[in-house]
PDB file of N, CA and C in Angstrom:
ATOM      1  N   UNK A   1       0.763  -1.131   0.001  1.00  0.00           N
ATOM      2  CA  UNK A   1       0.140  -0.067  -0.061  1.00  0.00           C
ATOM      3  C   UNK A   1       0.926   1.258   0.002  1.00  0.00           C
ATOM      4  N   UNK A   2       2.093   1.262   0.759  1.00  0.00           N
ATOM      5  CA  UNK A   2       2.868   2.345   0.806  1.00  0.00           C
ATOM      6  C   UNK A   2       3.337   2.832  -0.666  1.00  0.00           C
ATOM      7  N   UNK A   3       3.861   1.570  -1.340  1.00  0.00           N
ATOM      8  CA  UNK A   3       4.418   1.752  -2.679  1.00  0.00           C
ATOM      9  C   UNK A   3       3.405   2.462  -3.433  1.00  0.00           C
ATOM     10  N   UNK A   4       2.067   1.980  -3.385  1.00  0.00           N
ATOM     11  CA  UNK A   4       0.985   2.686  -4.460  1.00  0.00           C
ATOM     12  C   UNK A   4       0.820   4.081  -3.867  1.00  0.00           C
ATOM     13  N   UNK A   5       0.789   4.390  -2.625  1.00  0.00           N
ATOM     14  CA  UNK A   5       0.681   5.687  -2.431  1.00  0.00           C
ATOM     15  C   UNK A   5       1.850   6.733  -2.817  1.00  0.00           C
ATOM     16  N   UNK A   6       3.192   6.223  -2.777  1.00  0.00           N
ATOM     17  CA  UNK A   6       4.236   6.875  -3.246  1.00  0.00           C
ATOM     18  C   UNK A   6       4.177   6.910  -4.813  1.00  0.00           C
ATOM     19  N   UNK A   7       3.721   6.100  -5.583  1.00  0.00           N
ATOM     20  CA  UNK A   7       3.529   6.186  -6.962  1.00  0.00           C
ATOM     21  C   UNK A   7       2.469   6.859  -7.384  1.00  0.00           C
ATOM     22  N   UNK A   8       1.390   7.309  -6.695  1.00  0.00           N
ATOM     23  CA  UNK A   8       0.389   7.973  -7.012  1.00  0.00           C
ATOM     24  C   UNK A   8       0.509   9.519  -7.002  1.00  0.00           C
ATOM     25  N   UNK A   9      -0.058  10.203  -7.938  1.00  0.00           N
ATOM     26  CA  UNK A   9      -0.448  11.778  -8.048  1.00  0.00           C
ATOM     27  C   UNK A   9      -1.638  12.096  -8.089  1.00  0.00           C
ATOM     28  N   UNK A  10      -2.100  13.172  -7.581  1.00  0.00           N
ATOM     29  CA  UNK A  10      -3.475  13.610  -7.440  1.00  0.00           C
ATOM     30  C   UNK A  10      -3.583  14.956  -8.182  1.00  0.00           C
ATOM     31  N   UNK A  11      -4.662  15.169  -8.838  1.00  0.00           N
ATOM     32  CA  UNK A  11      -4.819  16.308  -9.424  1.00  0.00           C
ATOM     33  C   UNK A  11      -6.364  16.672  -9.386  1.00  0.00           C
ATOM     34  N   UNK A  12      -6.770  17.974  -9.717  1.00  0.00           N
ATOM     35  CA  UNK A  12      -8.180  18.542  -9.674  1.00  0.00           C
ATOM     36  C   UNK A  12      -8.479  19.067 -11.092  1.00  0.00           C
ATOM     37  N   UNK A  13      -9.605  18.317 -11.450  1.00  0.00           N
ATOM     38  CA  UNK A  13     -10.326  18.873 -12.539  1.00  0.00           C
ATOM     39  C   UNK A  13     -11.646  19.551 -12.219  1.00  0.00           C
ATOM     40  N   UNK A  14     -11.814  20.705 -12.702  1.00  0.00           N
ATOM     41  CA  UNK A  14     -13.246  21.396 -12.456  1.00  0.00           C
ATOM     42  C   UNK A  14     -12.902  22.991 -12.377  1.00  0.00           C
ATOM     43  N   UNK A  15     -14.000  23.641 -12.256  1.00  0.00           N
ATOM     44  CA  UNK A  15     -14.011  25.192 -12.237  1.00  0.00           C
ATOM     45  C   UNK A  15     -15.118  25.793 -11.283  1.00  0.00           C
ATOM     46  N   UNK A  16     -15.134  27.147 -11.507  1.00  0.00           N
ATOM     47  CA  UNK A  16     -16.049  27.648 -10.572  1.00  0.00           C
ATOM     48  C   UNK A  16     -17.612  27.263 -10.949  1.00  0.00           C
ATOM     49  N   UNK A  17     -17.762  26.871 -12.241  1.00  0.00           N
ATOM     50  CA  UNK A  17     -19.334  26.722 -12.742  1.00  0.00           C
ATOM     51  C   UNK A  17     -19.472  25.009 -12.696  1.00  0.00           C
ATOM     52  N   UNK A  18     -18.647  24.232 -12.239  1.00  0.00           N
ATOM     53  CA  UNK A  18     -18.998  22.858 -12.209  1.00  0.00           C
ATOM     54  C   UNK A  18     -18.446  22.155 -11.257  1.00  0.00           C
ATOM     55  N   UNK A  19     -18.599  21.050 -10.999  1.00  0.00           N
ATOM     56  CA  UNK A  19     -18.308  20.306  -9.633  1.00  0.00           C
ATOM     57  C   UNK A  19     -16.801  19.848 -10.046  1.00  0.00           C
ATOM     58  N   UNK A  20     -16.225  19.737  -8.848  1.00  0.00           N
ATOM     59  CA  UNK A  20     -14.634  19.443  -8.798  1.00  0.00           C
ATOM     60  C   UNK A  20     -14.599  17.852  -8.440  1.00  0.00           C
ATOM     61  N   UNK A  21     -13.675  17.376  -9.548  1.00  0.00           N
ATOM     62  CA  UNK A  21     -13.340  15.962  -8.999  1.00  0.00           C
ATOM     63  C   UNK A  21     -11.944  15.771  -9.044  1.00  0.00           C
ATOM     64  N   UNK A  22     -11.270  14.620  -8.478  1.00  0.00           N
ATOM     65  CA  UNK A  22      -9.979  14.296  -8.149  1.00  0.00           C
ATOM     66  C   UNK A  22      -9.640  13.350  -9.038  1.00  0.00           C
ATOM     67  N   UNK A  23      -8.594  13.209  -9.670  1.00  0.00           N
ATOM     68  CA  UNK A  23      -8.245  12.285 -10.529  1.00  0.00           C
ATOM     69  C   UNK A  23      -6.787  11.741  -9.899  1.00  0.00           C
ATOM     70  N   UNK A  24      -6.423  10.504 -10.125  1.00  0.00           N
ATOM     71  CA  UNK A  24      -5.021   9.897  -9.706  1.00  0.00           C
ATOM     72  C   UNK A  24      -4.504   8.987 -11.076  1.00  0.00           C
ATOM     73  N   UNK A  25      -3.329   9.700 -11.198  1.00  0.00           N
ATOM     74  CA  UNK A  25      -2.461   8.925 -12.063  1.00  0.00           C
ATOM     75  C   UNK A  25      -1.344   8.108 -11.208  1.00  0.00           C
ATOM     76  N   UNK A  26      -0.872   6.961 -11.759  1.00  0.00           N
ATOM     77  CA  UNK A  26      -0.137   6.072 -11.488  1.00  0.00           C
ATOM     78  C   UNK A  26       1.465   6.592 -11.147  1.00  0.00           C
ATOM     79  N   UNK A  27       2.101   7.579 -11.682  1.00  0.00           N
ATOM     80  CA  UNK A  27       3.404   7.791 -11.616  1.00  0.00           C
ATOM     81  C   UNK A  27       3.639   9.154 -11.245  1.00  0.00           C
ATOM     82  N   UNK A  28       4.199   9.296  -9.980  1.00  0.00           N
ATOM     83  CA  UNK A  28       4.315  10.632  -9.455  1.00  0.00           C
ATOM     84  C   UNK A  28       5.646  11.166 -10.041  1.00  0.00           C
ATOM     85  N   UNK A  29       6.734  10.118 -10.169  1.00  0.00           N
ATOM     86  CA  UNK A  29       8.014  10.655 -11.030  1.00  0.00           C
ATOM     87  C   UNK A  29       7.543  11.215 -12.308  1.00  0.00           C
ATOM     88  N   UNK A  30       6.800  10.883 -12.976  1.00  0.00           N
ATOM     89  CA  UNK A  30       6.372  11.548 -14.318  1.00  0.00           C
ATOM     90  C   UNK A  30       5.756  12.792 -14.270  1.00  0.00           C
ATOM     91  N   UNK A  31       4.878  12.829 -13.100  1.00  0.00           N
ATOM     92  CA  UNK A  31       4.451  14.204 -12.876  1.00  0.00           C
ATOM     93  C   UNK A  31       5.378  15.388 -12.576  1.00  0.00           C
ATOM     94  N   UNK A  32       6.350  14.944 -11.749  1.00  0.00           N
ATOM     95  CA  UNK A  32       7.390  15.793 -11.246  1.00  0.00           C
ATOM     96  C   UNK A  32       8.311  16.079 -12.649  1.00  0.00           C
ATOM     97  N   UNK A  33       8.562  15.095 -13.171  1.00  0.00           N
ATOM     98  CA  UNK A  33       9.370  15.616 -14.811  1.00  0.00           C
ATOM     99  C   UNK A  33       8.818  16.395 -15.363  1.00  0.00           C
ATOM    100  N   UNK A  34       7.509  16.466 -15.753  1.00  0.00           N
ATOM    101  CA  UNK A  34       6.492  17.183 -16.539  1.00  0.00           C
ATOM    102  C   UNK A  34       6.693  18.619 -15.800  1.00  0.00           C
ATOM    103  N   UNK A  35       6.643  18.650 -14.817  1.00  0.00           N
ATOM    104  CA  UNK A  35       6.456  19.978 -13.936  1.00  0.00           C
ATOM    105  C   UNK A  35       7.887  20.771 -14.062  1.00  0.00           C
ATOM    106  N   UNK A  36       9.051  19.972 -13.896  1.00  0.00           N
ATOM    107  CA  UNK A  36      10.302  20.312 -13.869  1.00  0.00           C
ATOM    108  C   UNK A  36      10.590  20.926 -15.243  1.00  0.00           C
ATOM    109  N   UNK A  37      10.159  20.296 -16.302  1.00  0.00           N
ATOM    110  CA  UNK A  37      10.132  20.989 -17.767  1.00  0.00           C
ATOM    111  C   UNK A  37       9.580  21.989 -17.923  1.00  0.00           C
ATOM    112  N   UNK A  38       8.553  22.274 -17.283  1.00  0.00           N
ATOM    113  CA  UNK A  38       7.490  23.350 -17.546  1.00  0.00           C
ATOM    114  C   UNK A  38       8.334  24.416 -16.915  1.00  0.00           C
ATOM    115  N   UNK A  39       8.707  24.276 -15.621  1.00  0.00           N
ATOM    116  CA  UNK A  39       9.572  25.481 -14.693  1.00  0.00           C
ATOM    117  C   UNK A  39      10.822  25.719 -15.530  1.00  0.00           C
ATOM    118  N   UNK A  40      11.544  24.969 -15.929  1.00  0.00           N
ATOM    119  CA  UNK A  40      12.762  24.979 -16.908  1.00  0.00           C
ATOM    120  C   UNK A  40      12.304  26.178 -18.041  1.00  0.00           C
ATOM    121  N   UNK A  41      11.375  25.659 -18.589  1.00  0.00           N
ATOM    122  CA  UNK A  41      10.863  26.682 -19.971  1.00  0.00           C
ATOM    123  C   UNK A  41      10.677  27.755 -19.543  1.00  0.00           C
ATOM    124  N   UNK A  42       9.846  28.171 -18.384  1.00  0.00           N
ATOM    125  CA  UNK A  42       9.657  29.383 -17.831  1.00  0.00           C
ATOM    126  C   UNK A  42      10.787  30.148 -17.730  1.00  0.00           C
ATOM    127  N   UNK A  43      11.806  29.570 -16.745  1.00  0.00           N
ATOM    128  CA  UNK A  43      13.174  30.173 -16.422  1.00  0.00           C
ATOM    129  C   UNK A  43      13.889  30.645 -17.487  1.00  0.00           C
ATOM    130  N   UNK A  44      13.902  29.813 -18.788  1.00  0.00           N
ATOM    131  CA  UNK A  44      14.585  30.208 -19.782  1.00  0.00           C
ATOM    132  C   UNK A  44      14.025  31.430 -20.441  1.00  0.00           C
ATOM    133  N   UNK A  45      12.632  31.578 -20.626  1.00  0.00           N
ATOM    134  CA  UNK A  45      11.852  32.614 -21.305  1.00  0.00           C
ATOM    135  C   UNK A  45      12.200  33.859 -20.631  1.00  0.00           C
ATOM    136  N   UNK A  46      12.204  33.693 -19.178  1.00  0.00           N
ATOM    137  CA  UNK A  46      12.458  34.900 -18.448  1.00  0.00           C
ATOM    138  C   UNK A  46      13.721  35.402 -18.612  1.00  0.00           C
ATOM    139  N   UNK A  47      14.780  34.395 -18.589  1.00  0.00           N
ATOM    140  CA  UNK A  47      16.304  34.778 -18.963  1.00  0.00           C
ATOM    141  C   UNK A  47      16.191  35.575 -20.157  1.00  0.00           C
ATOM    142  N   UNK A  48      15.823  35.051 -21.291  1.00  0.00           N
ATOM    143  CA  UNK A  48      15.950  35.727 -22.507  1.00  0.00           C
ATOM    144  C   UNK A  48      15.235  36.832 -22.521  1.00  0.00           C
ATOM    145  N   UNK A  49      14.392  37.190 -22.007  1.00  0.00           N
ATOM    146  CA  UNK A  49      13.459  38.447 -21.598  1.00  0.00           C
ATOM    147  C   UNK A  49      14.447  39.691 -21.255  1.00  0.00           C
ATOM    148  N   UNK A  50      15.049  39.155 -19.970  1.00  0.00           N
ATOM    149  CA  UNK A  50      15.999  39.872 -19.033  1.00  0.00           C
ATOM    150  C   UNK A  50      17.276  40.452 -20.173  1.00  0.00           C
ATOM    151  N   UNK A  51      17.757  39.312 -20.753  1.00  0.00           N
ATOM    152  CA  UNK A  51      18.839  39.521 -21.755  1.00  0.00           C
ATOM    153  C   UNK A  51      18.561  40.632 -22.735  1.00  0.00           C
ATOM    154  N   UNK A  52      17.337  40.380 -23.368  1.00  0.00           N
ATOM    155  CA  UNK A  52      16.833  41.473 -24.322  1.00  0.00           C
ATOM    156  C   UNK A  52      16.546  42.879 -24.003  1.00  0.00           C
ATOM    157  N   UNK A  53      16.020  42.873 -22.527  1.00  0.00           N
ATOM    158  CA  UNK A  53      16.089  44.044 -22.059  1.00  0.00           C
ATOM    159  C   UNK A  53      16.957  44.838 -21.571  1.00  0.00           C
ATOM    160  N   UNK A  54      18.052  44.087 -21.199  1.00  0.00           N
ATOM    161  CA  UNK A  54      19.370  44.630 -20.835  1.00  0.00           C
ATOM    162  C   UNK A  54      20.130  45.225 -22.180  1.00  0.00           C
ATOM    163  N   UNK A  55      20.209  44.488 -23.280  1.00  0.00           N
ATOM    164  CA  UNK A  55      20.710  44.846 -24.562  1.00  0.00           C
ATOM    165  C   UNK A  55      19.866  46.195 -25.125  1.00  0.00           C
ATOM    166  N   UNK A  56      18.738  46.120 -25.195  1.00  0.00           N
ATOM    167  CA  UNK A  56      17.957  47.279 -25.459  1.00  0.00           C
ATOM    168  C   UNK A  56      18.076  48.397 -24.630  1.00  0.00           C
ATOM    169  N   UNK A  57      18.363  48.364 -23.347  1.00  0.00           N
ATOM    170  CA  UNK A  57      18.829  49.478 -22.354  1.00  0.00           C
ATOM    171  C   UNK A  57      20.176  50.187 -22.839  1.00  0.00           C
ATOM    172  N   UNK A  58      21.040  49.109 -23.173  1.00  0.00           N
ATOM    173  CA  UNK A  58      22.345  49.668 -23.428  1.00  0.00           C
ATOM    174  C   UNK A  58      22.483  50.118 -24.687  1.00  0.00           C
ATOM    175  N   UNK A  59      21.669  49.898 -25.842  1.00  0.00           N
ATOM    176  CA  UNK A  59      21.763  50.428 -27.063  1.00  0.00           C
ATOM    177  C   UNK A  59      20.946  51.757 -26.933  1.00  0.00           C
ATOM    178  N   UNK A  60      19.722  51.766 -26.092  1.00  0.00           N
ATOM    179  CA  UNK A  60      19.044  53.411 -26.099  1.00  0.00           C
ATOM    180  C   UNK A  60      19.949  54.080 -25.282  1.00  0.00           C
ATOM    181  N   UNK A  61      20.798  53.808 -24.398  1.00  0.00           N
ATOM    182  CA  UNK A  61      21.686  54.756 -23.580  1.00  0.00           C
ATOM    183  C   UNK A  61      22.726  55.309 -24.253  1.00  0.00           C
ATOM    184  N   UNK A  62      23.318  54.780 -25.464  1.00  0.00           N
ATOM    185  CA  UNK A  62      24.314  55.390 -26.223  1.00  0.00           C
ATOM    186  C   UNK A  62      23.831  56.414 -27.033  1.00  0.00           C
ATOM    187  N   UNK A  63      22.664  56.900 -27.209  1.00  0.00           N
ATOM    188  CA  UNK A  63      22.230  57.769 -28.281  1.00  0.00           C
ATOM    189  C   UNK A  63      22.712  59.104 -27.694  1.00  0.00           C
TER     190      UNK A  63
END
């Protein structure tokens, strides 16, 4: 039973206008991997925006 608990991940489906239900998938490691990939993508995009802003600031400051 402990193995099943550690290998399960729960999520919520629903919204303000409908009932909320809980679903359980069998692989917590897969869920964490997907979440980590999404977070990595967000940080890459934020980093690229920061570099672009820094470059534009330097270019506009030289005038």
